[in-house]
Coordinates of C-alpha atoms in Angstrom, one line a residue:
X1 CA 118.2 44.0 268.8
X2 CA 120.4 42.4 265.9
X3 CA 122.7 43.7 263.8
X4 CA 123.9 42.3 260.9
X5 CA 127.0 43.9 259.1
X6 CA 128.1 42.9 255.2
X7 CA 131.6 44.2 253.6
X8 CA 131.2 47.9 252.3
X9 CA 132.6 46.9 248.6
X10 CA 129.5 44.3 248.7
X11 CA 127.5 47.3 249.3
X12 CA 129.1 49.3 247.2
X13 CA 128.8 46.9 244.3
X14 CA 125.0 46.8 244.6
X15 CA 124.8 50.3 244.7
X16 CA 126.5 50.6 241.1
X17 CA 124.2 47.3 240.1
X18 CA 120.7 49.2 240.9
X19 CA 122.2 52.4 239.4
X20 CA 123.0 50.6 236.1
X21 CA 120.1 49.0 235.6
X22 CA 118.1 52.1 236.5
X23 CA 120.1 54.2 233.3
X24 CA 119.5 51.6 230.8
X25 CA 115.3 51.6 231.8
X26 CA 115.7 55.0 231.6
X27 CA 117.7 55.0 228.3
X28 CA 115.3 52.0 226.9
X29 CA 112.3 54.4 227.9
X30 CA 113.9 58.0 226.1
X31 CA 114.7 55.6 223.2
X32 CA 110.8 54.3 222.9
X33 CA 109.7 58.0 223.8
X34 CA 111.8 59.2 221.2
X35 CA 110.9 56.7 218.4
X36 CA 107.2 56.9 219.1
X37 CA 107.3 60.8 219.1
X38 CA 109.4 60.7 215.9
X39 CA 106.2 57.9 214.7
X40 CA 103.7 60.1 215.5
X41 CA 105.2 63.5 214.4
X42 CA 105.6 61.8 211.0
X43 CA 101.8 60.3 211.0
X44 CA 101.1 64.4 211.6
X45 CA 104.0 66.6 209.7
X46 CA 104.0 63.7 206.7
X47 CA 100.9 65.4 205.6
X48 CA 100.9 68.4 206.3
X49 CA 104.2 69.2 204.6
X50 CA 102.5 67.1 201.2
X51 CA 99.5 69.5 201.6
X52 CA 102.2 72.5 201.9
X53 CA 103.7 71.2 199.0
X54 CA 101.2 71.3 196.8
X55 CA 99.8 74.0 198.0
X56 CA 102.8 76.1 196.8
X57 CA 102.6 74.3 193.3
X58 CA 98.8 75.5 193.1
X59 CA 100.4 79.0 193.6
X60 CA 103.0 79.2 191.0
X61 CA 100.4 77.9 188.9
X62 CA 100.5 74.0 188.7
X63 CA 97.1 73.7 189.0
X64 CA 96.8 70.2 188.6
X65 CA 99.2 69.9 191.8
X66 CA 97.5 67.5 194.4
X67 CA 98.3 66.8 198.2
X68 CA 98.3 62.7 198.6
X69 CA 97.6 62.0 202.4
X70 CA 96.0 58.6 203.3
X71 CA 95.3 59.0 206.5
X72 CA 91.3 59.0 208.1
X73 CA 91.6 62.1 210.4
X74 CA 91.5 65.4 209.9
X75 CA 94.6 66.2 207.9
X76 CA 93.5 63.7 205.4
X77 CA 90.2 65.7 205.5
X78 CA 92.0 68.5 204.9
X79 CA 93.7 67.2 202.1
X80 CA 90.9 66.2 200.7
X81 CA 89.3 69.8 200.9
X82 CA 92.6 71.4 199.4
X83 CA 92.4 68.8 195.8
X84 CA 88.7 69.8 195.2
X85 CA 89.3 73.1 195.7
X86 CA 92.4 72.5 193.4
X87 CA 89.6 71.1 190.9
X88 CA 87.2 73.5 191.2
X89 CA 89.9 75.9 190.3
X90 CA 90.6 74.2 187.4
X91 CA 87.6 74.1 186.4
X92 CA 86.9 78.3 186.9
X93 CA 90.0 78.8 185.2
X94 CA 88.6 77.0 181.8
X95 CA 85.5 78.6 182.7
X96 CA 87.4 82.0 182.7
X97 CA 89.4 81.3 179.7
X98 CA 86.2 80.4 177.5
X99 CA 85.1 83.6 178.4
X100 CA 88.1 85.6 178.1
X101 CA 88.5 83.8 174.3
X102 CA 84.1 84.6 173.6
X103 CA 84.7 88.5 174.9
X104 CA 88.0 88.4 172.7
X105 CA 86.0 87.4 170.0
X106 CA 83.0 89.4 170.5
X107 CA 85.2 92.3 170.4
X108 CA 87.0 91.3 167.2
X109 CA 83.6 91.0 165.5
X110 CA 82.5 94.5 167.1
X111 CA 85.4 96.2 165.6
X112 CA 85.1 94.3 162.0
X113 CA 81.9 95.5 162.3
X114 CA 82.6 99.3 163.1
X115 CA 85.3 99.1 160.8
X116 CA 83.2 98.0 158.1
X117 CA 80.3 100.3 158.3
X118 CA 80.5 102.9 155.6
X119 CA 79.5 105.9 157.9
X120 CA 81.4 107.5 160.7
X121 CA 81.0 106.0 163.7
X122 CA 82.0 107.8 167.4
X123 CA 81.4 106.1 170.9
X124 CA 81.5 108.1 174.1
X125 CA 81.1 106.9 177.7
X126 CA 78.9 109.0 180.1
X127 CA 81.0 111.9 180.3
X128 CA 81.0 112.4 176.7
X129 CA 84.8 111.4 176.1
X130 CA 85.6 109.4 172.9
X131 CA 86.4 105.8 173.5
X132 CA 86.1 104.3 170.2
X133 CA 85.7 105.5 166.4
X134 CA 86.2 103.5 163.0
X135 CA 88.1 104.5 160.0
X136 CA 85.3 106.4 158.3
X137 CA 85.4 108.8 161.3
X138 CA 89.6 109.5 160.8
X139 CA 88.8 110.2 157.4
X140 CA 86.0 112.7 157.7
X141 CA 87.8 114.1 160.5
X142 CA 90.9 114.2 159.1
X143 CA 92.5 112.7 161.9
X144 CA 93.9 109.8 163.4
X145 CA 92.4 107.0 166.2
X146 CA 95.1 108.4 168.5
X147 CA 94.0 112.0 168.3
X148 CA 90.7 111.4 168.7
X149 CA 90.1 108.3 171.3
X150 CA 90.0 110.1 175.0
X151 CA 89.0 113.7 173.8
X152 CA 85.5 115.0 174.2
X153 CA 83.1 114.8 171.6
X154 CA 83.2 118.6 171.8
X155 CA 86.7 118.7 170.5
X156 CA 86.5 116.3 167.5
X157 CA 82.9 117.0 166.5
X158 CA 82.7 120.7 165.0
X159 CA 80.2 122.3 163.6
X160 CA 76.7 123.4 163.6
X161 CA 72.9 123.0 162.4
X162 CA 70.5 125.3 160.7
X163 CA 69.3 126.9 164.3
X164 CA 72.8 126.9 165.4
X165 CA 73.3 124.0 167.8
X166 CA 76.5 122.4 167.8
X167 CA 76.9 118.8 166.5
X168 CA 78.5 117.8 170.2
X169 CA 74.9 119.0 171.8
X170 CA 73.1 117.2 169.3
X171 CA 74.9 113.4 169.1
X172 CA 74.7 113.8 173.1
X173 CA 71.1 114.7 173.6
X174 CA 69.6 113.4 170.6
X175 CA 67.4 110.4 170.7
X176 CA 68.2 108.6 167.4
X177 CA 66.6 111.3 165.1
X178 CA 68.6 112.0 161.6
X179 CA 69.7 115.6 161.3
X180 CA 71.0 118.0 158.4
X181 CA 74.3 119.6 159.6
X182 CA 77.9 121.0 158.1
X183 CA 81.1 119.2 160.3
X184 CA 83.8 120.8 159.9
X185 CA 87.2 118.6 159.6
X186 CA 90.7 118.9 160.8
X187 CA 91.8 120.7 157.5
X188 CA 88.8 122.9 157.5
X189 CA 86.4 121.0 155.1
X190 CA 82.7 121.6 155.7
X191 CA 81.4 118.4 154.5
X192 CA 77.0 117.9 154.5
X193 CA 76.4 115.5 156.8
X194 CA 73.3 113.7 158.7
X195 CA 73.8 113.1 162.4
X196 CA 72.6 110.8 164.7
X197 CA 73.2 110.2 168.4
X198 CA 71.7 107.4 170.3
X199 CA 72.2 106.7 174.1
X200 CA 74.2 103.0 175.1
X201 CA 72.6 101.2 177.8
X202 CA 74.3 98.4 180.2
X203 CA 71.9 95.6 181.2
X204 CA 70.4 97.9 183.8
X205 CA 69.0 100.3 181.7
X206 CA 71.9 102.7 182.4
X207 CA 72.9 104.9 180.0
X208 CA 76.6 104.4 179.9
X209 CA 77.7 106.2 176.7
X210 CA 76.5 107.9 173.1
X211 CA 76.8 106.1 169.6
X212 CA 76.8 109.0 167.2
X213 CA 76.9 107.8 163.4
X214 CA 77.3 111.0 161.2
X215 CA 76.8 110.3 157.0
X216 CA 78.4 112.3 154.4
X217 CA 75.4 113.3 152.4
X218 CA 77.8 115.0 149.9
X219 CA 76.5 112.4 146.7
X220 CA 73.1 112.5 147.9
X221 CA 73.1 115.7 147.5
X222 CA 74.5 115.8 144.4
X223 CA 72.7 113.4 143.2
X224 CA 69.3 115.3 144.1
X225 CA 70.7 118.3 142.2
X226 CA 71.7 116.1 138.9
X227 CA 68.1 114.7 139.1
X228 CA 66.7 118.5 139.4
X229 CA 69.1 119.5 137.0
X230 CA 67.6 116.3 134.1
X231 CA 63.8 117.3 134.7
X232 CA 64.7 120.3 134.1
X233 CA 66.5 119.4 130.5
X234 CA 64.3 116.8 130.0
X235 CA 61.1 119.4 130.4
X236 CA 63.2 122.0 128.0
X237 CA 64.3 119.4 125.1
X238 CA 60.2 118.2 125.4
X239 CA 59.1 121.6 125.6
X240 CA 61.8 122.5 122.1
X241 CA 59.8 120.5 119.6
X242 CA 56.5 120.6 121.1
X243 CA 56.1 124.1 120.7
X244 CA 56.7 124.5 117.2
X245 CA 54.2 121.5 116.7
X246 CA 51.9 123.1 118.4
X247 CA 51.9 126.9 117.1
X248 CA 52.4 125.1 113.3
X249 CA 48.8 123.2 114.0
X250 CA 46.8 126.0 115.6
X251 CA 48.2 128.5 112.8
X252 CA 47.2 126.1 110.3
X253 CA 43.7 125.4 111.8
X254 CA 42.9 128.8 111.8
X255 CA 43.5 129.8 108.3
X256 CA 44.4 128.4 104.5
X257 CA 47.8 129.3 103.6
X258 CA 49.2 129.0 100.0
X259 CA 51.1 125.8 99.6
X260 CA 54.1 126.9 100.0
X261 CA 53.9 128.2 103.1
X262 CA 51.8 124.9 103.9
X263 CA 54.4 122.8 103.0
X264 CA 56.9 124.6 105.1
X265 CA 55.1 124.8 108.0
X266 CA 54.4 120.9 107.4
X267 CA 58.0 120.4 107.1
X268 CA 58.8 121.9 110.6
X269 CA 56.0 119.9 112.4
X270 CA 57.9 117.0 110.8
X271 CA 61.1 117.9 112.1
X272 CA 60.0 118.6 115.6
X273 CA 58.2 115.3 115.5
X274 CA 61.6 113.6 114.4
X275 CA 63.2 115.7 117.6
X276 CA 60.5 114.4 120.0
X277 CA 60.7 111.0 118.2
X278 CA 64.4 111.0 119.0
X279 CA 64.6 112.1 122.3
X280 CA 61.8 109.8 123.4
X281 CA 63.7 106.4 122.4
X282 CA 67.1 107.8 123.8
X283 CA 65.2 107.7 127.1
X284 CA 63.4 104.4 126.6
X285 CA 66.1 102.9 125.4
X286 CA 68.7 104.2 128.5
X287 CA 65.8 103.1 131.1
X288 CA 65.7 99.7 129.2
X289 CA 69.4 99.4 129.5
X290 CA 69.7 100.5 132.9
X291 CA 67.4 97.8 133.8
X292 CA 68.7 95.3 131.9
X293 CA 65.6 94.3 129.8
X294 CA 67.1 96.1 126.3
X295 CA 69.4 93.2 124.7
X296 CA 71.4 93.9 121.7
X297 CA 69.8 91.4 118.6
X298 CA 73.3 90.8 117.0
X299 CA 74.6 90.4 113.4
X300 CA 77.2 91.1 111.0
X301 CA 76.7 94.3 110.1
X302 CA 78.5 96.0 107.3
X303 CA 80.9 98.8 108.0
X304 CA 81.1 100.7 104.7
X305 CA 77.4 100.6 104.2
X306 CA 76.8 101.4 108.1
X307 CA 79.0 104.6 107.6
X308 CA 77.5 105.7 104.9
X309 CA 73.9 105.5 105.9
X310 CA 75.3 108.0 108.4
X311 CA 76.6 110.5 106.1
X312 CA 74.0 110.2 103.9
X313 CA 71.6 110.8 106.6
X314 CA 73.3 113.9 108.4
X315 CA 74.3 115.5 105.4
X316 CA 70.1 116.1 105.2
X317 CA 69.7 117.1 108.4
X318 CA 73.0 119.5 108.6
X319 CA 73.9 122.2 105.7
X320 CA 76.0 124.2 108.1
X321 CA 78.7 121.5 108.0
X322 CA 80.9 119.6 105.6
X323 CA 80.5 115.1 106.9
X324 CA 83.1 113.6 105.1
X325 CA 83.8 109.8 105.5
X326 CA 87.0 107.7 105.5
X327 CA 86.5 104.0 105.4
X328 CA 89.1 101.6 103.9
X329 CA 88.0 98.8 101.8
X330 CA 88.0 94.7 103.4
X331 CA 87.1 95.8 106.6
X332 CA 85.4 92.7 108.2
X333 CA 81.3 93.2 109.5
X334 CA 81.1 93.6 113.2
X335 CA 78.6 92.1 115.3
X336 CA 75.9 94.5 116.8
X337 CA 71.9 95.5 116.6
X338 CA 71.7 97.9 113.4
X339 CA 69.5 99.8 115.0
X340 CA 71.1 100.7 118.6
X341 CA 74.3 101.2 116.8
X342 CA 73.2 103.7 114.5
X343 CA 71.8 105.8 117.3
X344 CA 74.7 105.0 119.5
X345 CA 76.4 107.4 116.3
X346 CA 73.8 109.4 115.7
X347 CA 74.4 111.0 119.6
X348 CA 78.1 111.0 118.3
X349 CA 77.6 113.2 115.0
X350 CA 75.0 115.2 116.8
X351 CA 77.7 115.8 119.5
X352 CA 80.3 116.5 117.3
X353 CA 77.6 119.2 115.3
X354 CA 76.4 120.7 117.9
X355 CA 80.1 122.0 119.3
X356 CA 81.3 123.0 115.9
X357 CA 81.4 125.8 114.4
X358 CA 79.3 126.6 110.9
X359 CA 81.3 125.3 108.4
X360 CA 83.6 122.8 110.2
X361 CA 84.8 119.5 108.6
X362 CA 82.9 116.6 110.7
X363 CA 84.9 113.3 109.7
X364 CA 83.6 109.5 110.6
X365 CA 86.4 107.2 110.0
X366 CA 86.6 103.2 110.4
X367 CA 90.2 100.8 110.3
X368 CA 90.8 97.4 111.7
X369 CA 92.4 96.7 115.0
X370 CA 94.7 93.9 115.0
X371 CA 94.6 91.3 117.9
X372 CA 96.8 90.8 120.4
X373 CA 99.1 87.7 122.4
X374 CA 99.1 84.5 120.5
X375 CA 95.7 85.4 118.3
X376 CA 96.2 86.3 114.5
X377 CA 94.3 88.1 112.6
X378 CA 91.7 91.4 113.6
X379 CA 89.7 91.3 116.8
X380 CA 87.5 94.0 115.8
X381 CA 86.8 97.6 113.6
X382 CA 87.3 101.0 115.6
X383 CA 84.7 103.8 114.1
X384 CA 85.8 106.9 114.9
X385 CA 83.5 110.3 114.9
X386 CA 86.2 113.6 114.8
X387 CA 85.1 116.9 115.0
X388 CA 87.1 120.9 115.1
X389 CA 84.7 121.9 117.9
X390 CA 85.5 123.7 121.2
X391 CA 86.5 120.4 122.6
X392 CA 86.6 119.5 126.4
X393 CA 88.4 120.4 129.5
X394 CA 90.9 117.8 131.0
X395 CA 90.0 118.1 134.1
X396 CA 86.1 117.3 133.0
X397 CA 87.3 114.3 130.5
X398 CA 86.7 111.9 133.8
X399 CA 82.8 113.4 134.0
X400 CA 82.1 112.2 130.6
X401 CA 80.2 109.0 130.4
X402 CA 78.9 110.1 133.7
X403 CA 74.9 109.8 133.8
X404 CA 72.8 113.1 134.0
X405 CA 76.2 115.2 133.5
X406 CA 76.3 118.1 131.0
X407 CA 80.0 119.4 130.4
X408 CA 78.0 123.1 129.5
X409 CA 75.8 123.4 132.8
X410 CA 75.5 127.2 132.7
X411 CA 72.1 128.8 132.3
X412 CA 72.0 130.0 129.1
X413 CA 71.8 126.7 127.7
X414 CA 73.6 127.2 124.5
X415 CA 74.1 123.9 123.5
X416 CA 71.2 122.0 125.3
X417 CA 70.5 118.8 126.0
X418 CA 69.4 115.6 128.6
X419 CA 73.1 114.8 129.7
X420 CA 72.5 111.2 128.7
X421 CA 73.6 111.2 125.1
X422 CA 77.3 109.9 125.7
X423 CA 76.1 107.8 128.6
X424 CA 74.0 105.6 126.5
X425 CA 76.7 105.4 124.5
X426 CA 78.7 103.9 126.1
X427 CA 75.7 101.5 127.3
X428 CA 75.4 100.6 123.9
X429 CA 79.2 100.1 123.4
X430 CA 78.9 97.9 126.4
X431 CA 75.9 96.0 125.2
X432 CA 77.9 94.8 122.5
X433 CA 81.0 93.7 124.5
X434 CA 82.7 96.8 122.9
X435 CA 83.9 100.1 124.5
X436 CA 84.0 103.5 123.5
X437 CA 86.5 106.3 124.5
X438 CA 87.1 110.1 124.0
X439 CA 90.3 112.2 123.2
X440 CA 90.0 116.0 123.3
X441 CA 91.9 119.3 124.2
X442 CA 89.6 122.6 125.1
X443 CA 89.5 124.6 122.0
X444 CA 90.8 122.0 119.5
X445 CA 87.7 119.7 118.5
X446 CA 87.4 116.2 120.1
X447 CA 87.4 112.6 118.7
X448 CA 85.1 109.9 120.3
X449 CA 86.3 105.6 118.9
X450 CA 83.7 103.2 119.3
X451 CA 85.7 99.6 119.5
X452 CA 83.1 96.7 118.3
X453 CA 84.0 93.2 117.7
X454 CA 84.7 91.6 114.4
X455 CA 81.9 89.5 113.4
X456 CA 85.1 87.2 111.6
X457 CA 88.8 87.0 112.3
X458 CA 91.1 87.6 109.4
X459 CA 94.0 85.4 109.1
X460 CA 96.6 88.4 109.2
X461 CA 96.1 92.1 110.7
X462 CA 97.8 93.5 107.3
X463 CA 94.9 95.5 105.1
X464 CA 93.3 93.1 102.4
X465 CA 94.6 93.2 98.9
X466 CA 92.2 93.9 95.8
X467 CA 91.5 90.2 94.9
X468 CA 90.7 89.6 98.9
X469 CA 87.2 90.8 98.0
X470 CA 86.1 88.2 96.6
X471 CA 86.7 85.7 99.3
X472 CA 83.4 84.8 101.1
X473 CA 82.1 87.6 104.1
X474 CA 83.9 90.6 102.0
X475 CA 82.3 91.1 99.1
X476 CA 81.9 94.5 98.0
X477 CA 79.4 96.4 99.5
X478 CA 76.7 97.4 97.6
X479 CA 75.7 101.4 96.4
X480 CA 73.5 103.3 99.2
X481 CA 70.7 105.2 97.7
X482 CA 70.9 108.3 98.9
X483 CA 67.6 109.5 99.7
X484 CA 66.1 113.2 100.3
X485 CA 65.8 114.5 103.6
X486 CA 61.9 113.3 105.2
X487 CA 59.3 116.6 104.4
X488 CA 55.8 117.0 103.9
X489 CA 54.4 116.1 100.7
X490 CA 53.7 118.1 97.8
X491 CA 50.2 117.3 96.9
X492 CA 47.4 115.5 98.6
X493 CA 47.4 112.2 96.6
X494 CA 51.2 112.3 97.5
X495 CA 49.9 112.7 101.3
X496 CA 47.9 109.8 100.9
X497 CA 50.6 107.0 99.7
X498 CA 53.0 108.5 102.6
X499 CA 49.7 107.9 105.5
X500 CA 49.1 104.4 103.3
X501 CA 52.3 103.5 103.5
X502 CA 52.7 104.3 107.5
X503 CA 49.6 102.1 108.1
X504 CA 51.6 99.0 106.1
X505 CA 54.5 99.8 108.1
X506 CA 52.5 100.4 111.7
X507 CA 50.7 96.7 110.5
X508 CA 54.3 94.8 110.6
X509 CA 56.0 93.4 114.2
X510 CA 58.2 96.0 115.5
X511 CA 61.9 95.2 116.4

């Protein structure tokens, strides 16, 4: 056995050699451990904390927020996954937004569209609670959309039928079928009204609510009793003149009577005729006006000489009252049809007869109206019809011109009637670009202007002196003959030339 024996510092210099080395391989292997854990956490949390990122962009509403990882495994996978679904996203949300914007706008046109119809319109969900109502509904309720919208129908809708059904039983069950009921409002009106409740469906067939549209037949009813109201003038005024024409034949059929009595009963026969004659055209004519097809033939017609055909005629046909006229002198002619003007004031004088008292002073009256801005001269001649009858009520002066409207509607009838005289008047007036307008108090007369226009302006609105007659378009007009009221003739030849000269007069182009 050897032994061999070395210092103990040599020894314990080795020792301290090995131990060194040993801590810096194991301090070289922490650091490589370390820096390829702190590699690979970075190839792993790099990522992830990008895709955590964006996500948290996505949710405060950066869609267009993306998570960039490059790396093929299955974070970048993931990344991938999380952009398209941040595309498909955006996509849904335009997707939603068209939609949102198309139901906006389909309920903007739904509304206009309630809003616009003329009727009241009420929609209920299933339960029968108001959900929406235009403003058609407020007004014939009487109430506003806040009163109404989340009530039952039963509450807003009062009233009842014929049989006794209330309205809220009928625009619930009905099936779409019109009917004739009274709703009551919030202020207690009972208006006429036709009601109509149809079911709403969803795309199922579900019936998910009630549309009840309810008219206010108040006109149509009014209208309905003005029409029953004008057959039943238009069938007395026919039935007025006829019957005299009649019993004046058949009594002179049946016997000779001396002639005397011959001529008088000829004489009424002619006056009824001129009656029927009259009230005939008034009806033509309003129905050819109505529709359009009657147009004025225009010309210069001559004031003076107009006005006093009218006297002249009237004074004929009415002894009971005293027609005076009051025309000034260089009034220019206005333009308008003869004819249609001349009944136009024939309604007015009849008018103005017919609601005077024997004896009154019936005055026709004409002046100049003087134009207005920068024009000179007169724009047209106002002819006035005045009268001391019983005049008219103020609070009838807006019925006036109305069609088919009689200010007496009572059932004696006193004054009679179609209701259309001062309605075609003012057709007429109309016709002619002209106007025509009433003034009246009840018991002290009434005075009806019809406004035409000049046929010529005058170069100043002051009246025309003396010598102004002469200038060309006012010369003076000439003497009306004043002619004898129409009656039968005397004597049989005399018959004959009136028939004769009816045939020449039948033989030439009417107007």
């Amino acid at each position: 056995m050897m032994a061999l024996s070395r210092p103990a510092g040599l020894l314990a210099a080795s020792q301290r050699a090995i131990n060194r080395v040993l801590f810096l391989v194991t301090l070289a292997a922490a650091a490589l451990a370390a820096a390829l854990a702190w590699l690979l956490s970075g190839r792993v949390t790099g990522p992830i904390s990008a895709l955590t990122r964006a996500a948290r962009q996505v949710r405060s509403g950066d869609l267009h927020a993306r998570a960039t990882i490059e790396v093929p495994d299955e974070v970048g996978t993931l990344g991938e996954a999380f952009n398209d679904m941040a595309d498909s996203l955006i996509r849904m949300t335009g997707d939603l937004r068209e939609a949102a914007e198309e139901e906006a706008n389909l309920r903007v046109r739904i509304e206009s569209v309630m809003q616009s119809i003329g009727d009241a319109l009420v929609a209920t969900d299933g339960k029968g609670d108001v959900v929406a109502v235009n403003r058609a509904a407020e007004t014939m309720f009487g109430r506003s959309d806040g009163t109404i919208v989340g009530k039952h129908l039963s509450e807003v809708l009062k009233g009842a039928d014929a049989e006794g059904r209330t309205l809220a039983d009928l625009a619930l069950g009905g099936n779409g079928a019109s009917v004739q009921a009274m709703v009551v409002s919030a202020d207690g009106r009972h208006l006429p009204i036709a009601l109509s409740g149809s079911p709403l469906r969803d795309a199922s067939g579900q019936t998910v609510g009630r549309v009840v549209l309810l008219r206010d037949v108040t006109r149509e009813q009014e209208a309905e009793r003005m029409k029953s109201e004008f057959l039943s003038n238009v069938s007395h005024e026919l039935r007025t003149p006829l019957t005299p024409i009649k019993g004046y034949t058949e009594i002179l059929l049946r016997k000779r009577f001396p002639r005397d009595k011959t001529e008088a009963f000829l004489d009424g026969i002619a006056q009824s005729t001129k009656r029927l004659e009259r009230i005939v055209e008034i009806l033509v004519d309003f129905a050819a006006l109505e529709a359009g097809r009657l147009k004025p033939r225009v010309q210069p017609v001559d004031v003076r000489a107009f006005t006093a055909g009218v006297v002249d005629r009237w004074k004929g046909m009415s002894d009971r009252h005293k027609i005076v006229r009051k025309v000034p002198a260089g009034l220019p002619p206005v333009l308008g049809d003869e004819r249609l003007l001349r009944k136009l004031i024939d309604e007015l004088m009849d008018n103005a007869i017919k609601f005077s008292p024997a004896g009154g002073t019936i005055e026709i009256s004409a002046n100049a109206v003087a134009a207005t801005g920068r024009r000179r001269g007169i724009s047209g001649v106002r002819i006035t019809v005045r009268d001391p009858g019983i005049g008219i009520e103020e609070s009838q002066m807006g019925r006036l011109f109305q069609d088919f409207r009689q200010l007496d509607g009572s059932e004696t009838r006193s004054f009679g009637g179609l209701g259309l005289g001062l309605s075609y008047a003012r057709r007429v007036a109309q016709a002619h670009h002209g106007d025509i307008t009433a003034t009246s108090q009840a018991g002290r007369g009434s005075e009806f202007s019809l406004l035409l226009p000049a046929a010529q302006q005058l170069h100043s609105a002051k009246p025309p002196r003396d010598d102004a007659k002469k200038r060309k378009g006012f010369d003076r007009p000439k003497p009306i003959r004043r002619t004898r009221p129409v009656t039968a003739p005397r004597t049989t030849s005399g018959r004959k030339k009136v028939a004769a000269a009816k045939a020449v007069r039948r033989k030439k182009p009417s107007r």
